[in-house]
């Protein structure tokens, strides 16, 4: 089991999507994250362990190497693709929640920001917790959040940011939403944001991880 998790971590770290993928040359012909994730699930490794012991640590290594200029954007993108291939296999496990939904959760990555792995994970876990999801994707400004709220009255909004340069855009989005659709509850998350920032911009809650988001939403629903 440990060996499979280690292999998966390596596949994501080096951006090996599947066996056919020629990238990276040193892993040519070997299984990629797609095949290894399937084997891991078949072996009985829980999706939670796959996520916590292989995928998330792999992205942490990728981020560290990028900070140290040891890899560049194309390599980071290949790692993101490899993680995406793995998450596709995990999704059914995280989204097999209640059929009757507890409410609607509108989620998007903040304007200017293209990072969606964390946002997708939050969406998956919240969906698994019994909520309907309206996923607006990446680079989402206040207009699209407000439009989605008008189409889904009473929904709770979640905004994700991964860059220090884009987290500031959350402030404008929160103010516009609160002005146009008062009483909307807004949850924020993502690596650079924290509780202080959440209070400063007038959002309602900061969740450091998907579980925190699910717990907050469930509290709102009860
Ligand atoms: Co970018 N990137 N990136 N990147 N990237 C980071 C974020 C960075 C920290 C890397 C580094 O320097 N070490 C750095 C940001 C520095 C900073 O702002 N302080 C950075 C940079 C600089 C950039 C570019 C500017 C690089 C460039 O072009 N020169 C550029 C920006 C593009 C843009 O957005 N406009 C860029 C581009 C990219 C790629 C496109 C290549 C790719 C993204 C692909 C994709 O998402 N589809 C990418 C990647 C993969 C990363 C790293 C390596 C991994 C991000 C990730 O997916 N992590 C990242 C380094 C790192 O994080 N260690 C990095 C795994 C994911 C599960 O974690 O997203 O944090 P995370 O989500 C967590 C929590 O934060 C939380 O739950 C999740 C699960 O625990 N969470 C929420 C997230 N959203 C939430 C919302 C909630 C609640 C919780 O409620 C609503």
CSV table of C-alpha atoms and ligand atoms in Angstrom, one decimal:
chain,number,residue,atom,x,y,z
A,1,UNK,CA,0.0,0.0,0.0
A,2,UNK,CA,2.7,2.5,1.0
A,3,UNK,CA,4.6,1.7,-2.2
A,4,UNK,CA,1.5,2.6,-4.3
A,5,UNK,CA,1.1,5.9,-2.4
A,6,UNK,CA,4.8,6.7,-2.9
A,7,UNK,CA,4.5,5.9,-6.7
A,8,UNK,CA,1.4,8.1,-7.0
A,9,UNK,CA,3.2,10.9,-5.1
A,10,UNK,CA,6.1,10.6,-7.6
A,11,UNK,CA,3.8,10.5,-10.6
A,12,UNK,CA,2.0,13.7,-9.6
A,13,UNK,CA,5.2,15.4,-8.5
A,14,UNK,CA,6.8,14.8,-11.9
A,15,UNK,CA,3.6,15.2,-13.9
A,16,UNK,CA,3.1,11.7,-15.2
A,17,UNK,CA,-0.6,11.6,-16.2
A,18,UNK,CA,-1.0,8.2,-17.6
A,19,UNK,CA,1.0,5.3,-19.1
A,20,UNK,CA,0.8,6.7,-22.7
A,21,UNK,CA,2.1,10.1,-21.7
A,22,UNK,CA,5.6,10.7,-23.0
A,23,UNK,CA,6.2,13.2,-20.2
A,24,UNK,CA,8.4,13.1,-18.2
A,25,UNK,CA,11.0,11.2,-20.2
A,26,UNK,CA,12.4,9.4,-17.1
A,27,UNK,CA,9.0,7.8,-16.4
A,28,UNK,CA,8.3,6.8,-20.1
A,29,UNK,CA,6.2,3.6,-20.3
A,30,UNK,CA,5.5,3.6,-16.6
A,31,UNK,CA,2.0,3.9,-15.1
A,32,UNK,CA,0.8,7.5,-14.5
A,33,UNK,CA,-1.5,9.0,-11.8
A,34,UNK,CA,-4.5,7.6,-13.7
A,35,UNK,CA,-3.5,4.0,-13.5
A,36,UNK,CA,-1.9,4.2,-10.0
A,37,UNK,CA,-5.0,5.8,-8.5
A,38,UNK,CA,-7.2,3.0,-9.9
A,39,UNK,CA,-4.8,0.4,-8.5
A,40,UNK,CA,-4.7,2.1,-5.1
A,41,UNK,CA,-8.5,2.2,-5.0
A,42,UNK,CA,-8.7,-1.5,-6.0
A,43,UNK,CA,-6.1,-2.4,-3.3
A,44,UNK,CA,-8.5,-0.8,-0.7
A,45,UNK,CA,-6.5,2.4,0.1
A,46,UNK,CA,-9.1,4.9,1.2
A,47,UNK,CA,-9.6,8.0,-1.1
A,48,UNK,CA,-8.9,10.2,2.0
A,49,UNK,CA,-5.4,8.5,2.3
A,50,UNK,CA,-4.8,8.9,-1.4
A,51,UNK,CA,-5.5,12.6,-1.1
A,52,UNK,CA,-3.7,13.3,2.1
A,53,UNK,CA,-0.7,11.0,1.8
A,54,UNK,CA,0.0,11.3,-2.0
A,55,UNK,CA,-1.7,14.1,-3.9
A,56,UNK,CA,-1.5,17.0,-1.4
A,57,UNK,CA,2.1,16.3,-0.4
A,58,UNK,CA,3.0,16.0,-4.1
A,59,UNK,CA,1.7,19.5,-4.8
A,60,UNK,CA,3.5,20.8,-1.7
A,61,UNK,CA,6.8,19.5,-3.2
A,62,UNK,CA,5.9,21.0,-6.6
A,63,UNK,CA,5.3,24.4,-4.9
A,64,UNK,CA,8.6,24.2,-3.0
A,65,UNK,CA,10.5,23.4,-6.2
A,66,UNK,CA,8.8,26.2,-8.0
A,67,UNK,CA,9.7,28.7,-5.3
A,68,UNK,CA,13.3,27.5,-5.5
A,69,UNK,CA,13.3,28.0,-9.3
A,70,UNK,CA,14.0,24.3,-9.8
A,71,UNK,CA,10.9,23.8,-12.0
A,72,UNK,CA,8.9,26.3,-14.0
A,73,UNK,CA,5.2,26.8,-15.0
A,74,UNK,CA,5.0,24.0,-17.6
A,75,UNK,CA,6.2,21.4,-15.1
A,76,UNK,CA,3.8,22.8,-12.5
A,77,UNK,CA,1.0,22.5,-15.1
A,78,UNK,CA,1.8,18.9,-15.8
A,79,UNK,CA,1.7,18.1,-12.1
A,80,UNK,CA,-1.7,19.8,-11.9
A,81,UNK,CA,-2.9,17.6,-14.9
A,82,UNK,CA,-1.6,14.5,-13.1
A,83,UNK,CA,-3.4,15.5,-10.0
A,84,UNK,CA,-6.6,16.1,-12.0
A,85,UNK,CA,-6.4,12.6,-13.5
A,86,UNK,CA,-6.2,11.2,-10.1
A,87,UNK,CA,-9.0,13.4,-8.7
A,88,UNK,CA,-11.3,12.2,-11.5
A,89,UNK,CA,-11.1,8.7,-10.1
A,90,UNK,CA,-11.6,9.9,-6.5
A,91,UNK,CA,-14.6,12.1,-7.3
A,92,UNK,CA,-17.3,9.4,-7.1
A,93,UNK,CA,-16.2,8.6,-3.5
A,94,UNK,CA,-16.4,12.2,-2.4
A,95,UNK,CA,-19.7,13.0,-4.0
A,96,UNK,CA,-21.8,10.0,-3.0
A,97,UNK,CA,-23.6,12.0,-0.3
A,98,UNK,CA,-27.3,12.4,0.4
A,99,UNK,CA,-29.7,12.7,-2.6
A,100,UNK,CA,-31.8,15.4,-1.0
A,101,UNK,CA,-29.7,18.5,-0.9
A,102,UNK,CA,-29.2,20.8,2.1
A,103,UNK,CA,-29.0,23.9,0.0
A,104,UNK,CA,-27.0,25.4,-2.9
A,105,UNK,CA,-23.3,26.3,-2.7
A,106,UNK,CA,-21.9,28.6,-5.4
A,107,UNK,CA,-18.2,28.4,-5.7
A,108,UNK,CA,-15.5,30.0,-7.8
A,109,UNK,CA,-11.9,31.0,-7.9
A,110,UNK,CA,-11.4,34.8,-7.5
A,111,UNK,CA,-10.9,37.1,-10.5
A,112,UNK,CA,-7.4,37.0,-11.9
A,113,UNK,CA,-6.7,33.6,-10.4
A,114,UNK,CA,-6.5,30.3,-12.5
A,115,UNK,CA,-5.8,27.9,-9.7
A,116,UNK,CA,-8.7,25.4,-9.4
A,117,UNK,CA,-7.4,22.2,-7.7
A,118,UNK,CA,-8.2,23.3,-4.2
A,119,UNK,CA,-11.5,24.9,-5.3
A,120,UNK,CA,-12.5,21.6,-7.0
A,121,UNK,CA,-11.7,19.6,-3.9
A,122,UNK,CA,-13.8,21.9,-1.8
A,123,UNK,CA,-16.7,21.6,-4.3
A,124,UNK,CA,-16.3,17.8,-4.3
A,125,UNK,CA,-16.4,17.5,-0.5
A,126,UNK,CA,-19.3,19.9,-0.1
A,127,UNK,CA,-21.2,18.0,-2.8
A,128,UNK,CA,-20.4,14.8,-0.9
A,129,UNK,CA,-21.8,16.5,2.2
A,130,UNK,CA,-25.2,16.8,0.5
A,131,UNK,CA,-25.2,20.2,-1.1
A,132,UNK,CA,-26.0,21.2,-4.7
A,133,UNK,CA,-23.0,22.9,-6.3
A,134,UNK,CA,-22.9,25.7,-8.8
A,135,UNK,CA,-19.2,25.8,-9.9
A,136,UNK,CA,-18.4,29.0,-11.7
A,137,UNK,CA,-14.9,27.9,-12.5
A,138,UNK,CA,-11.8,30.2,-12.3
A,139,UNK,CA,-11.2,34.0,-12.8
A,140,UNK,CA,-14.7,34.8,-11.4
A,141,UNK,CA,-15.6,38.5,-10.8
A,142,UNK,CA,-18.5,39.9,-8.7
A,143,UNK,CA,-20.9,40.0,-11.7
A,144,UNK,CA,-20.9,36.3,-12.2
A,145,UNK,CA,-21.3,35.6,-8.5
A,146,UNK,CA,-24.2,38.0,-8.3
A,147,UNK,CA,-25.9,36.5,-11.4
A,148,UNK,CA,-25.5,33.0,-9.9
A,149,UNK,CA,-27.0,34.2,-6.6
A,150,UNK,CA,-30.0,35.7,-8.5
A,151,UNK,CA,-30.5,32.4,-10.2
A,152,UNK,CA,-30.1,30.5,-6.9
A,153,UNK,CA,-31.8,32.6,-4.2
A,154,UNK,CA,-30.5,31.8,-0.7
A,155,UNK,CA,-27.4,30.1,-1.9
A,156,UNK,CA,-24.1,30.4,0.1
A,157,UNK,CA,-21.1,31.6,-1.8
A,158,UNK,CA,-17.5,30.3,-1.6
A,159,UNK,CA,-14.5,32.1,-3.0
A,160,UNK,CA,-11.1,30.6,-3.4
A,161,UNK,CA,-7.8,32.4,-3.9
A,162,UNK,CA,-4.2,31.0,-4.3
A,163,UNK,CA,-2.3,34.2,-5.0
A,164,UNK,CA,-1.4,37.1,-2.8
A,165,UNK,CA,-2.0,39.3,-5.8
A,166,UNK,CA,-5.6,38.0,-6.3
A,167,UNK,CA,-6.8,37.5,-2.8
A,168,UNK,CA,-7.2,41.3,-2.7
A,169,UNK,CA,-9.9,41.0,-5.4
A,170,UNK,CA,-12.0,39.1,-2.8
A,171,UNK,CA,-12.7,42.3,-1.0
A,172,UNK,CA,-14.4,43.9,-3.9
A,173,UNK,CA,-16.4,40.8,-4.7
A,174,UNK,CA,-17.6,40.5,-1.0
A,175,UNK,CA,-18.6,44.2,-0.9
A,176,UNK,CA,-20.5,44.0,-4.3
A,177,UNK,CA,-22.3,40.8,-3.2
A,178,UNK,CA,-23.3,42.2,0.1
A,179,UNK,CA,-24.6,45.4,-1.5
A,180,UNK,CA,-26.5,43.7,-4.4
A,181,UNK,CA,-27.8,40.6,-2.5
A,182,UNK,CA,-27.8,41.5,1.2
A,183,UNK,CA,-27.8,38.7,3.8
A,184,UNK,CA,-25.7,36.4,1.5
A,185,UNK,CA,-23.3,34.3,3.6
A,186,UNK,CA,-19.8,34.2,2.1
A,187,UNK,CA,-17.1,31.7,2.9
A,188,UNK,CA,-13.5,32.2,1.8
A,189,UNK,CA,-10.5,29.9,1.6
A,190,UNK,CA,-7.2,29.2,-0.1
A,191,UNK,CA,-3.5,29.2,0.9
A,192,UNK,CA,-2.8,32.9,1.3
A,193,UNK,CA,-6.0,33.9,3.2
A,194,UNK,CA,-6.7,33.6,6.9
A,195,UNK,CA,-9.2,34.6,9.5
A,196,UNK,CA,-7.9,38.2,10.0
A,197,UNK,CA,-8.2,38.8,6.2
A,198,UNK,CA,-11.7,37.3,6.2
A,199,UNK,CA,-12.8,39.8,8.9
A,200,UNK,CA,-11.0,42.7,7.2
A,201,UNK,CA,-13.0,42.2,3.9
A,202,UNK,CA,-16.3,41.5,5.7
A,203,UNK,CA,-16.7,37.9,4.6
A,204,UNK,CA,-18.6,35.6,7.0
A,205,UNK,CA,-16.2,32.7,7.5
A,206,UNK,CA,-12.7,31.5,6.6
A,207,UNK,CA,-12.2,27.7,6.1
A,208,UNK,CA,-8.7,26.5,6.0
A,209,UNK,CA,-9.7,23.2,4.3
A,210,UNK,CA,-12.6,21.4,2.6
A,211,UNK,CA,-13.7,19.9,5.9
A,212,UNK,CA,-13.9,23.3,7.5
A,213,UNK,CA,-16.1,24.4,4.6
A,214,UNK,CA,-18.4,21.4,5.0
A,215,UNK,CA,-18.7,22.0,8.8
A,216,UNK,CA,-19.6,25.7,8.3
A,217,UNK,CA,-22.2,24.9,5.6
A,218,UNK,CA,-23.8,22.2,7.7
A,219,UNK,CA,-24.0,24.6,10.6
A,220,UNK,CA,-25.7,27.1,8.4
A,221,UNK,CA,-28.2,24.5,7.2
A,222,UNK,CA,-29.2,23.3,10.6
B,1,LIG,CO1,0.7,28.5,-9.1
B,1,LIG,N1,1.4,29.4,-7.6
B,1,LIG,N2,1.0,30.1,-10.2
B,1,LIG,N3,0.1,27.4,-10.6
B,1,LIG,N4,0.8,27.0,-7.9
B,1,LIG,C1,1.3,28.7,-6.3
B,1,LIG,C2,0.0,29.1,-5.6
B,1,LIG,C3,2.5,29.3,-5.5
B,1,LIG,C4,2.4,29.3,-4.0
B,1,LIG,C5,3.8,28.6,-6.0
B,1,LIG,C6,5.1,29.1,-5.3
B,1,LIG,O1,5.6,30.1,-5.6
B,1,LIG,N5,5.5,28.3,-4.3
B,1,LIG,C7,2.6,30.8,-6.1
B,1,LIG,C8,1.8,31.8,-5.4
B,1,LIG,C9,2.7,32.8,-4.6
B,1,LIG,C10,1.9,33.8,-3.9
B,1,LIG,O2,1.0,34.4,-4.4
B,1,LIG,N6,2.3,34.0,-2.7
B,1,LIG,C11,2.1,30.5,-7.5
B,1,LIG,C12,2.4,31.4,-8.7
B,1,LIG,C13,3.4,32.5,-8.4
B,1,LIG,C14,1.8,31.2,-9.9
B,1,LIG,C15,2.0,32.0,-11.2
B,1,LIG,C16,1.9,33.6,-10.9
B,1,LIG,C17,3.3,31.6,-11.9
B,1,LIG,C18,3.7,32.4,-13.1
B,1,LIG,O3,3.0,32.4,-14.0
B,1,LIG,N7,4.9,33.0,-13.0
B,1,LIG,C19,0.8,31.6,-12.1
B,1,LIG,C20,-0.5,32.4,-11.8
B,1,LIG,C21,-1.6,32.1,-12.8
B,1,LIG,C22,-2.9,32.7,-12.3
B,1,LIG,O4,-3.6,32.1,-11.5
B,1,LIG,N8,-3.2,33.9,-12.9
B,1,LIG,C23,0.6,30.2,-11.5
B,1,LIG,C24,0.1,29.2,-12.3
B,1,LIG,C25,-0.1,27.9,-11.9
B,1,LIG,C26,-0.5,26.7,-12.8
B,1,LIG,C27,-1.6,27.1,-13.8
B,1,LIG,C28,0.7,26.2,-13.6
B,1,LIG,C29,-0.9,25.6,-11.8
B,1,LIG,C30,-2.5,25.6,-11.5
B,1,LIG,C31,-3.2,24.6,-12.2
B,1,LIG,C32,-4.6,24.5,-11.7
B,1,LIG,O5,-5.0,24.8,-10.6
B,1,LIG,N9,-5.5,23.9,-12.5
B,1,LIG,C33,-0.2,26.1,-10.5
B,1,LIG,C34,0.0,25.3,-9.4
B,1,LIG,C35,-0.4,23.8,-9.6
B,1,LIG,C36,0.5,25.7,-8.2
B,1,LIG,C37,0.9,25.0,-6.9
B,1,LIG,C38,2.2,24.2,-7.2
B,1,LIG,C39,-0.1,24.0,-6.4
B,1,LIG,C40,-1.5,24.6,-6.1
B,1,LIG,C41,-2.5,23.5,-5.7
B,1,LIG,O6,-3.2,23.0,-6.5
B,1,LIG,N10,-2.3,22.9,-4.4
B,1,LIG,C42,1.0,26.1,-5.8
B,1,LIG,C43,2.0,25.8,-4.7
B,1,LIG,C44,1.4,25.2,-3.5
B,1,LIG,O7,0.2,25.3,-3.2
B,1,LIG,N11,2.2,24.5,-2.7
B,1,LIG,C45,1.2,27.3,-6.7
B,1,LIG,C46,-3.0,21.8,-4.0
B,1,LIG,C47,-4.4,22.2,-3.5
B,1,LIG,C48,-5.1,21.0,-2.9
B,1,LIG,O8,-4.2,23.1,-2.4
B,1,LIG,O9,-5.1,25.1,-3.7
B,1,LIG,O10,-4.1,25.4,-1.4
B,1,LIG,P1,-4.9,24.5,-2.3
B,1,LIG,O11,-6.3,24.3,-1.6
B,1,LIG,C49,-6.4,23.8,-0.3
B,1,LIG,C50,-6.6,24.9,0.7
B,1,LIG,O12,-6.0,26.1,0.4
B,1,LIG,C51,-8.1,25.0,0.8
B,1,LIG,O13,-8.5,23.6,0.6
B,1,LIG,C52,-7.7,23.0,-0.3
B,1,LIG,C53,-7.5,21.5,0.1
B,1,LIG,O14,-6.8,21.5,1.4
B,1,LIG,N12,-8.9,25.8,0.0
B,1,LIG,C54,-10.1,26.3,0.4
B,1,LIG,C55,-8.7,26.3,-1.3
B,1,LIG,N13,-9.7,27.0,-1.7
B,1,LIG,C56,-10.6,27.0,-0.7
B,1,LIG,C57,-11.9,27.6,-0.7
B,1,LIG,C58,-12.6,27.4,0.5
B,1,LIG,C59,-12.1,26.7,1.6
B,1,LIG,C60,-10.9,26.1,1.5
B,1,LIG,O15,-13.9,27.9,0.7
B,1,LIG,C61,-14.5,28.6,-0.4
